[in-house]
Amino acid sequence: MPELQIPIPRPLVPEPAYDTIYSGDSATSETSGPGIGGGGGGVPAVAAPDGGSDETRVMLGLDYGTTYTGLAYMHQTVEADPAFRDLRVFGEWSGGGGAGKIPSAISYSKTPSKCKQWGDDIDKQQSLVLKWTKLELQPQKALQELAKLREALGGLALVQSLLRDERAGVKTDMPLHITKSPISIVQDYLTRVARHYYLYMRNNSEFAIERGNVPVDMVITHPAGWPYEALNKTFRATMGAFNKKIFPTRRNIYLVPEPEACAVFTVQDMIVSGENNMVPGECFVVCDAGGGTVDLVTYRFDRLEPLELEKIGPVSGDYCGATYIDRAFLEWIESKITNIDMRAQEHGTGGHFVHEAKRNTILDRFEKCKRQFTGTETNILTMPRGIQGDPNFTQLANGQLTITAGDMKGFFSFSIKQTLDLIDRQVGYARVQGETVSYIFMSGGMSQSEYVLDQEGSHYGDVTVQRPQEGWTAVAQGGVLCAMGIGANNAVLAKPCPKHYGISGAEALSPWKHRDAGIRLSADRIHGGNMALDQITWLVRKGDIVLPDCPVEASCRVACSFVPTQIRDGSTMRVTFCATDMEQPPDYGLDGGMLVMGINRVRSGLTCCCRIQRDGYHRD
């Protein structure tokens, strides 16, 4: 049976095709070879095409991270051009104590306390907490998908019991997270972030965003080289959370890679604070070491006034952030505990990173040890009540866990090694090009560790390793600067796809899928049985991200069967393309709001294809 690939456009993540030369507070972009973006695809930088310096607006920057999330913003008025001094970090988080970020955590568990169950305000003693969900947005490898499937199947016993007994739902507290997809969890979390920001701004800002008279633009930062699938999920979740019901004047949405946003803020901050010791013609590497990913970019400092930077080489990154230190610790301690499996859940995890009460307590206490570790300390960690260790494990006694300096170094080893390898490649590439690298700027949550900073510094004796004062919030602030055109011009304008696009065809009748009485049927003359007609496969969804100058591509495998006479006569296969702007598109049917975009008859190569693929040809 021959199989055809029917291509449909789909957005791709912009990759570097241009270098951007930054000039002062108002950037100009010049094309001069491979540069801004992060890979290889040919997208020029686009900054604030619909906004200018002669209007009043709010630019909101979102840095949704694996472990922490930050917001930064800038208010622009018609009286003055936007400037670095107008940049603000949102720190009014519940329970955050004025911190610049809030934990990327949410719980759907019921609690008798008054906790809001997200961010820092979670009843961790009685809740299942979902963390690290950002890591679930990326495409998974086969083994990872199988592991997620195994976890998802963990909740089937409960679902089956509910199907057998309708009253079971009344007396069973089914964890809501097992019904949620990663994008749904991210949107739920970001909805709480958006609501909190809105309420604060409504009560404390002169910009009356709730009355719809001030445009709100947004910039979303993302890891370097992130695949389209992950970027699209983040975009859709953000649009659902920061929706137009709350922000009726929400307008432009921009994207900026995290290391580039970090680089722009770092340089601007040094210049404004008078701490710039860089020499024109020398390069610096920015390493944004976050919770999930470590992203890097290298720039050459060409001129101070007006500021000019040129990107050297590609943006790079890998999954080796601070959560991998936590994972190493959990794997170590779970092998030592005999009376509890912190990974197991009564109803399964639903394939998500779920932390129950004891695991939350242990990780919270370990976090303090991790942040304070300098390379020599032995830490004593008080374990939750009831935990028993292996009799041969002497480091756990009387509820006290002893973590030696050697143990801690082992937890850090993977993340530090991978980070050093990434930096080595950036520095090596620049030096091969004849450049001189003088500085490595560390930012992000993992860089707050003195041990990490010391390891990076000792590895590079001839390069200064430095941590900017506001390195933890550099990404969110840098995203705003990029989108406002302050010292950079590398923000890419993103648009939501206006319609659903797909193809319509016949499918073999399935009793579980084609149960609707309105489905048209037709006899299958080759295999017997019936075919369900006008079945639609949606390849591009309304609201999917569309980027400038990027082709939109998707594929769908279509199987066709032909009898010998049809092959001899050169019969054709008909493919119907369709579209709709309905919010919930139908699974079948070509009427009632459906637009038939065209009917293509695919004829060339079918005869040859059938002759070559004899093993796939079925004859009844």
Short mmCIF file of C-alpha atoms in Angstrom, two decimals, residues 42-298:
data_model
loop_
_atom_site.label_atom_id
_atom_site.label_comp_id
_atom_site.label_asym_id
_atom_site.label_seq_id
_atom_site.Cartn_x
_atom_site.Cartn_y
_atom_site.Cartn_z
CA GLY A 42 16.87 33.10 7.67
CA VAL A 43 14.77 35.44 9.81
CA PRO A 44 15.77 39.06 10.21
CA ALA A 45 15.31 40.74 13.55
CA VAL A 46 12.07 42.64 13.99
CA ALA A 47 11.52 45.11 16.83
CA ALA A 48 8.34 46.96 17.77
CA PRO A 49 6.93 47.40 14.25
CA ASP A 50 3.57 48.63 15.48
CA GLY A 51 4.75 50.67 18.43
CA GLY A 52 6.92 53.71 18.58
CA SER A 53 8.36 56.29 20.90
CA ASP A 54 5.44 58.67 20.39
CA GLU A 55 2.73 56.71 22.18
CA THR A 56 1.67 55.66 25.66
CA ARG A 57 1.88 51.92 26.25
CA VAL A 58 2.96 49.17 28.64
CA MET A 59 5.59 46.61 27.65
CA LEU A 60 5.37 43.49 29.79
CA GLY A 61 8.14 40.89 29.78
CA LEU A 62 7.49 37.27 30.81
CA ASP A 63 10.31 34.91 31.77
CA TYR A 64 8.56 31.60 32.45
CA GLY A 65 11.29 29.37 33.85
CA THR A 66 11.55 25.75 34.90
CA THR A 67 11.87 26.61 38.59
CA TYR A 68 11.04 30.33 38.82
CA THR A 69 9.04 32.86 36.82
CA GLY A 70 9.67 36.58 36.56
CA LEU A 71 7.92 39.64 35.18
CA ALA A 72 9.44 42.94 34.14
CA TYR A 73 7.70 45.94 32.62
CA MET A 74 8.17 49.43 31.30
CA HIS A 75 5.66 52.27 31.05
CA GLN A 76 6.14 54.48 28.02
CA THR A 77 4.56 57.91 27.64
CA VAL A 78 4.36 60.41 24.81
CA GLU A 79 6.40 62.90 26.82
CA ALA A 80 9.69 60.96 26.69
CA ASP A 81 11.49 58.23 24.81
CA PRO A 82 11.79 54.88 26.63
CA ALA A 83 15.03 54.54 28.60
CA PHE A 84 16.82 52.00 30.79
CA ARG A 85 15.89 53.93 33.93
CA ASP A 86 12.19 53.23 33.25
CA LEU A 87 12.67 49.45 33.53
CA ARG A 88 10.96 47.77 36.50
CA VAL A 89 10.94 44.26 37.95
CA PHE A 90 7.59 43.10 39.32
CA GLY A 91 8.17 41.94 42.90
CA GLU A 92 4.75 42.12 44.52
CA TRP A 93 4.24 38.37 44.79
CA SER A 94 2.14 36.73 47.49
CA GLY A 95 4.48 35.23 50.06
CA GLY A 96 7.48 36.23 47.99
CA GLY A 97 8.81 38.93 50.31
CA GLY A 98 9.46 41.34 47.46
CA ALA A 99 11.51 38.81 45.48
CA GLY A 100 11.97 39.37 41.77
CA LYS A 101 10.68 35.91 40.91
CA ILE A 102 8.04 33.44 42.03
CA PRO A 103 8.35 29.61 42.01
CA SER A 104 6.97 27.95 38.87
CA ALA A 105 4.79 25.63 40.95
CA ILE A 106 1.08 24.92 41.20
CA SER A 107 -1.12 22.48 43.11
CA TYR A 108 -4.65 21.29 42.41
CA SER A 109 -4.98 19.67 45.84
CA LYS A 110 -7.66 20.84 48.21
CA THR A 111 -6.40 22.33 51.45
CA PRO A 112 -8.08 23.49 54.67
CA SER A 113 -5.62 26.36 54.84
CA LYS A 114 -6.08 29.62 52.98
CA CYS A 115 -3.15 29.02 50.65
CA LYS A 116 -3.71 30.05 47.05
CA GLN A 117 -1.93 26.90 45.85
CA TRP A 118 0.51 28.45 43.41
CA GLY A 119 3.92 30.07 43.52
CA ASP A 120 5.18 30.52 47.07
CA ASP A 121 1.72 30.22 48.61
CA ILE A 122 1.19 26.43 48.58
CA ASP A 123 0.23 24.17 51.46
CA LYS A 124 3.13 21.80 50.82
CA GLN A 125 2.35 19.61 53.82
CA GLN A 126 -1.00 18.47 52.41
CA SER A 127 -0.66 18.96 48.66
CA LEU A 128 0.69 17.37 45.54
CA VAL A 129 2.81 20.08 43.91
CA LEU A 130 3.54 20.22 40.19
CA LYS A 131 6.97 21.62 39.33
CA TRP A 132 9.38 21.62 36.38
CA THR A 133 6.43 21.53 33.94
CA LYS A 134 8.36 23.63 31.43
CA LEU A 135 10.53 20.59 30.74
CA GLU A 136 7.41 18.71 29.60
CA LEU A 137 6.73 21.21 26.80
CA GLN A 138 9.62 20.00 24.66
CA PRO A 139 9.26 16.98 22.33
CA GLN A 140 10.13 13.80 24.18
CA LYS A 141 12.36 10.97 23.05
CA ALA A 142 10.85 7.50 22.67
CA LEU A 143 11.99 6.26 26.09
CA GLN A 144 10.75 9.46 27.73
CA GLU A 145 7.36 9.08 26.07
CA LEU A 146 7.11 5.47 27.27
CA ALA A 147 7.96 6.57 30.81
CA LYS A 148 5.28 9.29 30.66
CA LEU A 149 2.78 6.72 29.33
CA ARG A 150 3.61 4.40 32.22
CA GLU A 151 3.00 7.21 34.70
CA ALA A 152 -0.24 8.21 32.96
CA LEU A 153 -1.49 4.62 33.16
CA GLY A 154 -1.02 4.78 36.92
CA GLY A 155 -4.35 6.58 37.21
CA LEU A 156 -6.38 4.16 35.09
CA ALA A 157 -7.47 2.06 38.05
CA LEU A 158 -9.21 5.08 39.55
CA VAL A 159 -10.78 6.04 36.22
CA GLN A 160 -12.09 2.49 35.75
CA SER A 161 -13.61 2.49 39.23
CA LEU A 162 -15.40 5.75 38.43
CA LEU A 163 -16.78 4.24 35.22
CA ARG A 164 -18.07 1.21 37.14
CA ASP A 165 -19.65 3.27 39.91
CA GLU A 166 -21.06 6.71 39.07
CA ARG A 167 -21.36 7.48 42.80
CA ALA A 168 -17.63 6.88 43.28
CA GLY A 169 -16.90 10.38 42.03
CA VAL A 170 -18.75 11.82 45.01
CA LYS A 171 -16.57 10.01 47.55
CA THR A 172 -13.30 9.88 45.61
CA ASP A 173 -10.96 12.85 45.57
CA MET A 174 -9.41 12.27 42.14
CA PRO A 175 -6.26 14.36 41.63
CA LEU A 176 -7.04 16.89 38.93
CA HIS A 177 -3.50 16.85 37.58
CA ILE A 178 -3.92 13.40 36.00
CA THR A 179 -6.49 14.92 33.61
CA LYS A 180 -4.22 17.82 32.63
CA SER A 181 -1.80 18.17 29.74
CA PRO A 182 1.47 20.11 30.22
CA ILE A 183 0.13 23.09 28.27
CA SER A 184 -3.00 23.16 30.47
CA ILE A 185 -0.90 23.17 33.63
CA VAL A 186 1.33 25.95 32.30
CA GLN A 187 -1.73 28.01 31.30
CA ASP A 188 -3.34 27.49 34.71
CA TYR A 189 -0.16 28.68 36.41
CA LEU A 190 0.34 31.67 34.11
CA THR A 191 -3.33 32.61 34.54
CA ARG A 192 -2.65 33.10 38.24
CA VAL A 193 0.47 35.11 37.41
CA ALA A 194 -1.52 37.31 34.99
CA ARG A 195 -4.36 37.82 37.46
CA HIS A 196 -1.96 38.81 40.25
CA TYR A 197 -0.15 41.29 38.02
CA TYR A 198 -3.44 42.75 36.77
CA LEU A 199 -4.88 43.29 40.25
CA TYR A 200 -1.71 44.99 41.47
CA MET A 201 -1.45 47.26 38.43
CA ARG A 202 -5.12 48.15 38.60
CA ASN A 203 -4.77 49.31 42.19
CA ASN A 204 -1.32 50.87 42.07
CA SER A 205 -0.60 52.16 38.58
CA GLU A 206 -1.52 55.36 36.81
CA PHE A 207 -1.90 53.29 33.65
CA ALA A 208 -5.58 52.34 33.67
CA ILE A 209 -5.16 49.09 31.76
CA GLU A 210 -8.56 47.78 32.87
CA ARG A 211 -10.34 50.66 31.12
CA GLY A 212 -8.84 49.72 27.80
CA ASN A 213 -7.15 53.03 27.04
CA VAL A 214 -3.49 51.93 27.24
CA PRO A 215 -2.04 49.38 24.79
CA VAL A 216 -0.28 46.42 26.39
CA ASP A 217 2.50 44.72 24.43
CA MET A 218 4.20 41.55 25.64
CA VAL A 219 7.56 39.87 25.13
CA ILE A 220 8.08 36.18 25.87
CA THR A 221 11.59 34.86 26.44
CA HIS A 222 12.48 31.28 25.52
CA PRO A 223 15.50 28.94 25.66
CA ALA A 224 18.01 29.01 22.83
CA GLY A 225 17.17 26.75 19.92
CA TRP A 226 13.84 25.69 21.41
CA PRO A 227 11.82 23.50 19.00
CA TYR A 228 8.64 24.82 17.46
CA GLU A 229 6.42 22.47 19.48
CA ALA A 230 7.66 23.81 22.82
CA LEU A 231 7.58 27.42 21.64
CA ASN A 232 4.05 27.01 20.31
CA LYS A 233 2.81 25.51 23.58
CA THR A 234 4.34 28.36 25.56
CA PHE A 235 2.79 30.91 23.19
CA ARG A 236 -0.68 29.34 23.40
CA ALA A 237 -0.52 29.05 27.19
CA THR A 238 0.57 32.68 27.51
CA MET A 239 -2.17 33.91 25.18
CA GLY A 240 -4.75 31.95 27.17
CA ALA A 241 -3.49 33.34 30.48
CA PHE A 242 -2.92 36.98 29.47
CA ASN A 243 -6.16 36.99 27.50
CA LYS A 244 -8.09 39.96 26.18
CA LYS A 245 -10.80 39.66 28.81
CA ILE A 246 -8.25 40.73 31.43
CA PHE A 247 -6.08 42.80 29.08
CA PRO A 248 -8.50 44.10 26.42
CA THR A 249 -5.77 46.22 24.81
CA ARG A 250 -3.24 43.42 24.54
CA ARG A 251 -1.62 44.01 21.20
CA ASN A 252 1.80 42.86 19.97
CA ILE A 253 3.56 39.71 21.16
CA TYR A 254 7.34 39.45 20.74
CA LEU A 255 9.82 36.63 21.23
CA VAL A 256 13.43 36.90 22.40
CA PRO A 257 15.89 34.05 23.14
CA GLU A 258 16.81 34.02 26.83
CA PRO A 259 20.61 34.33 26.44
CA GLU A 260 20.24 37.30 24.08
CA ALA A 261 17.86 39.06 26.46
CA CYS A 262 20.29 38.38 29.29
CA ALA A 263 23.21 39.75 27.27
CA VAL A 264 21.42 42.98 26.40
CA PHE A 265 20.45 43.67 30.02
CA THR A 266 23.91 42.78 31.35
CA VAL A 267 25.70 45.21 29.05
CA GLN A 268 23.18 48.01 29.54
CA ASP A 269 23.28 47.57 33.31
CA MET A 270 27.08 47.74 33.40
CA ILE A 271 27.11 50.89 31.28
CA VAL A 272 24.47 52.66 33.37
CA SER A 273 26.12 51.68 36.67
CA GLY A 274 29.56 52.80 35.45
CA GLU A 275 31.11 49.34 35.92
CA ASN A 276 31.98 48.67 32.30
CA ASN A 277 35.58 47.44 32.03
CA MET A 278 35.28 45.91 28.58
CA VAL A 279 37.74 46.90 25.88
CA PRO A 280 36.48 47.56 22.34
CA GLY A 281 37.23 44.62 20.06
CA GLU A 282 37.07 42.02 22.85
CA CYS A 283 34.32 39.43 23.35
CA PHE A 284 32.20 38.29 26.26
CA VAL A 285 30.11 35.16 26.80
CA VAL A 286 26.74 35.31 28.57
CA CYS A 287 25.78 32.05 30.31
CA ASP A 288 22.16 32.01 31.49
CA ALA A 289 22.15 29.03 33.87
CA GLY A 290 18.53 28.54 34.86
CA GLY A 291 16.55 25.76 36.44
CA GLY A 292 16.04 23.64 33.34
CA THR A 293 18.28 24.92 30.56
CA VAL A 294 21.69 26.55 30.36
CA ASP A 295 21.82 28.94 27.38
CA LEU A 296 24.81 30.84 26.02
CA VAL A 297 25.66 33.53 23.49
CA THR A 298 28.88 35.38 22.62
#
